[in-house]
Amino acid sequence: MTPFSYSRASDAADALRRATAGAKYLGGGTNLVDLMRETIERPAALVDVTGLSATIEERQGGGLLIGAATRNTAVAEHRAVRERYPVLARAILAGASAQIRNMATMGGNILQRTRCTYFYDDEGSQCNKRVPGEGCDAIEGFNRIHAILGASPACVATHPSDMCVALAALDATVHLRSAGGERVLPFTDLHRLPEGRPDIETVLEPGELIVAIELPPPLATRSTYRKVRDRASYAFALVSVAATLAVEEGRVKDVRLALGGVAHKPWRAFKAEDALRGQPATEQAFRAAAEAELAHAVPLHDNAFKIELTKRTIAAVLGELAGEAA
Amino acid sequence: MSIMINGAAMSLPEDPRVSLLDLLREHHHLTGTKKGCNQGACGACTVLVDGERIVSCLALAMQYEGRAVTTIEGLADGNELHPLQQAFIEHDGFQCGYCTPGQICSAVGMAAELKRGAPSNVTGDLSADTIAFSRDELAERMSGNLCRCGAHNGIIDAIGATFAARPEVAA
Ligand SMILES: Cc1cc2nc3c(=O)[nH]c(=O)nc-3n(C[C@H](O)[C@H](O)[C@H](O)COP(=O)(O)OP(=O)(O)OC[C@H]3O[C@@H](n4cnc5c(N)ncnc54)[C@H](O)[C@@H]3O)c2cc1C
Ligand code: FES
Ligand code: FES
């Protein structure tokens, strides 16, 4: 690890003051410490933000405001999350291990970086995320875990978070703070697609701090998360689906759908949602919606299987939710 | 600047690069906690911080100033083994033993999670207050601890038998 200084922020304003050029915020450290040890991240200073708000507050109308320092375990375990946002509890519990979820914070989970093996291979591979412009070895390499949607000639990496897929489906917003003031962004606008600059992963300004995540009142009581992976536990997603579905008189009244493991960002499936609204809640309609979403999917050498896998997982998850509704 | 380790106040390093794992092993010679992958992936380095299980290899020691750490060395009561240590012997919960300290600390942390009704990825009803106890639940909750020797069946047997006979280990 490259040497760095460490300090602890007492609150958000203190964190912003400490975040000088070259500094990074430190949550549980489960991603950042790993990347620093590999010298992929080389911050000059770490500003520990685990002392910032870690509360889960009720909002008017039935939403929740979750402090950025709240541990993943605490969110998944929270009564209101389990009852009103099962998709979020399930997505968190599907990720990593109990030990890592005990350490991981909301802010850190959202900003965790890709698990692309070429990104991690600092010594032997080219990666436009590490060194902009040097090239991407994944495009012609082993790319079974890589993207099928929204990739670019510069980068085919995927965002690895399970939790973020649920946040995308829930219409969450992120509360941000910087020297310039505060702003609130739709969660789905936070992460970027790679285009020509895969090293720039979010729209955050340098030093901008995530202070909280807000969940609007749930669209429907029924929501769930399904993760398809190489082993039944403790593996990243090949494909995952977060969904919430409201059915009325046999028709889709409303639906929110997001996909994991398929793109550079948690992928909100707007096309599938549009195709479904007002349609009968049937297997055929679910499959058609999945086809619509994946119509422009582009396979790489090793990951064409993901296209059909994603379609089937979407249809299965919607079928499960519709079955519960009946 | 200090940290409590198995009930004793111990010094923290000056270099913020030192992980909690290296602090335990290299600075305080508590070598019960093992280094497997040093990447958060194997669980060999699992310890308890204020009763919660974490992987000490991805923890910067300085971040844990003032906190209470329990390692495998802190579980036995004098010469009397912790019930889980005894059960691992009785149920063949290990072969080479390298993963065992992490497995046992992890199981102690899991006991507290079960006791407070924390759900897991295989819990059917998320709104239930108590967790229906099953082999699947234990296996899922222990999936952060790998065993290269493949002693997982013995490990789950040991934990299951201990929790059934001595629910108070969950205290
Ligand atoms: C072995 C292993 C398996 C895993 N498996 C999975 C899995 O299956 N699914 C999954 O989803 N995840 C998985 N993970 C990833 C894990 O979820 C993340 O490492 C974790 O969520 C990161 O949270 P953290 O608080 O530790 O972040 P840190 O490592 O502390 O930080 C991550 C990034 O976030 C930034 N940051 C932190 N807080 C803030 C803030 N408030 N404002 C602005 N920036 C901030 C940091 O500067 C850093 O860039 C796995 C990790 C490991 C090690
Ligand atoms: S050594 Fe910490 S998880 Fe492997
Ligand atoms: S007993 Fe050898 S690694 Fe588990």
mmCIF file of C-alpha atoms and ligand atoms in Angstrom, chain B residues 93-100 103 146-151 155, ligand 3:
data_model
loop_
_atom_site.group_PDB
_atom_site.id
_atom_site.type_symbol
_atom_site.label_atom_id
_atom_site.label_comp_id
_atom_site.label_asym_id
_atom_site.label_seq_id
_atom_site.Cartn_x
_atom_site.Cartn_y
_atom_site.Cartn_z
ATOM 1 C CA GLY B 93 -15.271 -29.853 12.319
ATOM 2 C CA PHE B 94 -11.759 -29.613 10.909
ATOM 3 C CA GLN B 95 -8.847 -31.429 9.317
ATOM 4 C CA CYS B 96 -5.803 -29.162 9.058
ATOM 5 C CA GLY B 97 -7.408 -26.584 11.348
ATOM 6 C CA TYR B 98 -6.351 -23.507 9.417
ATOM 7 C CA CYS B 99 -9.868 -22.184 8.884
ATOM 8 C CA THR B 100 -11.084 -23.233 12.355
ATOM 9 C CA GLN B 103 -15.125 -20.646 11.609
ATOM 10 C CA LEU B 146 -14.304 -21.421 3.381
ATOM 11 C CA CYS B 147 -12.668 -24.697 4.349
ATOM 12 C CA ARG B 148 -10.014 -25.926 1.952
ATOM 13 C CA CYS B 149 -10.141 -29.379 3.560
ATOM 14 C CA GLY B 150 -13.858 -29.682 2.911
ATOM 15 C CA ALA B 151 -14.868 -30.137 6.550
ATOM 16 C CA ILE B 155 -18.578 -27.730 10.817
HETATM 17 S S1 FES C 3 -9.806 -27.608 8.252
HETATM 18 FE FE1 FES C 3 -8.299 -27.269 6.731
HETATM 19 S S2 FES C 3 -9.067 -25.475 5.805
HETATM 20 FE FE2 FES C 3 -10.690 -26.017 7.076
#
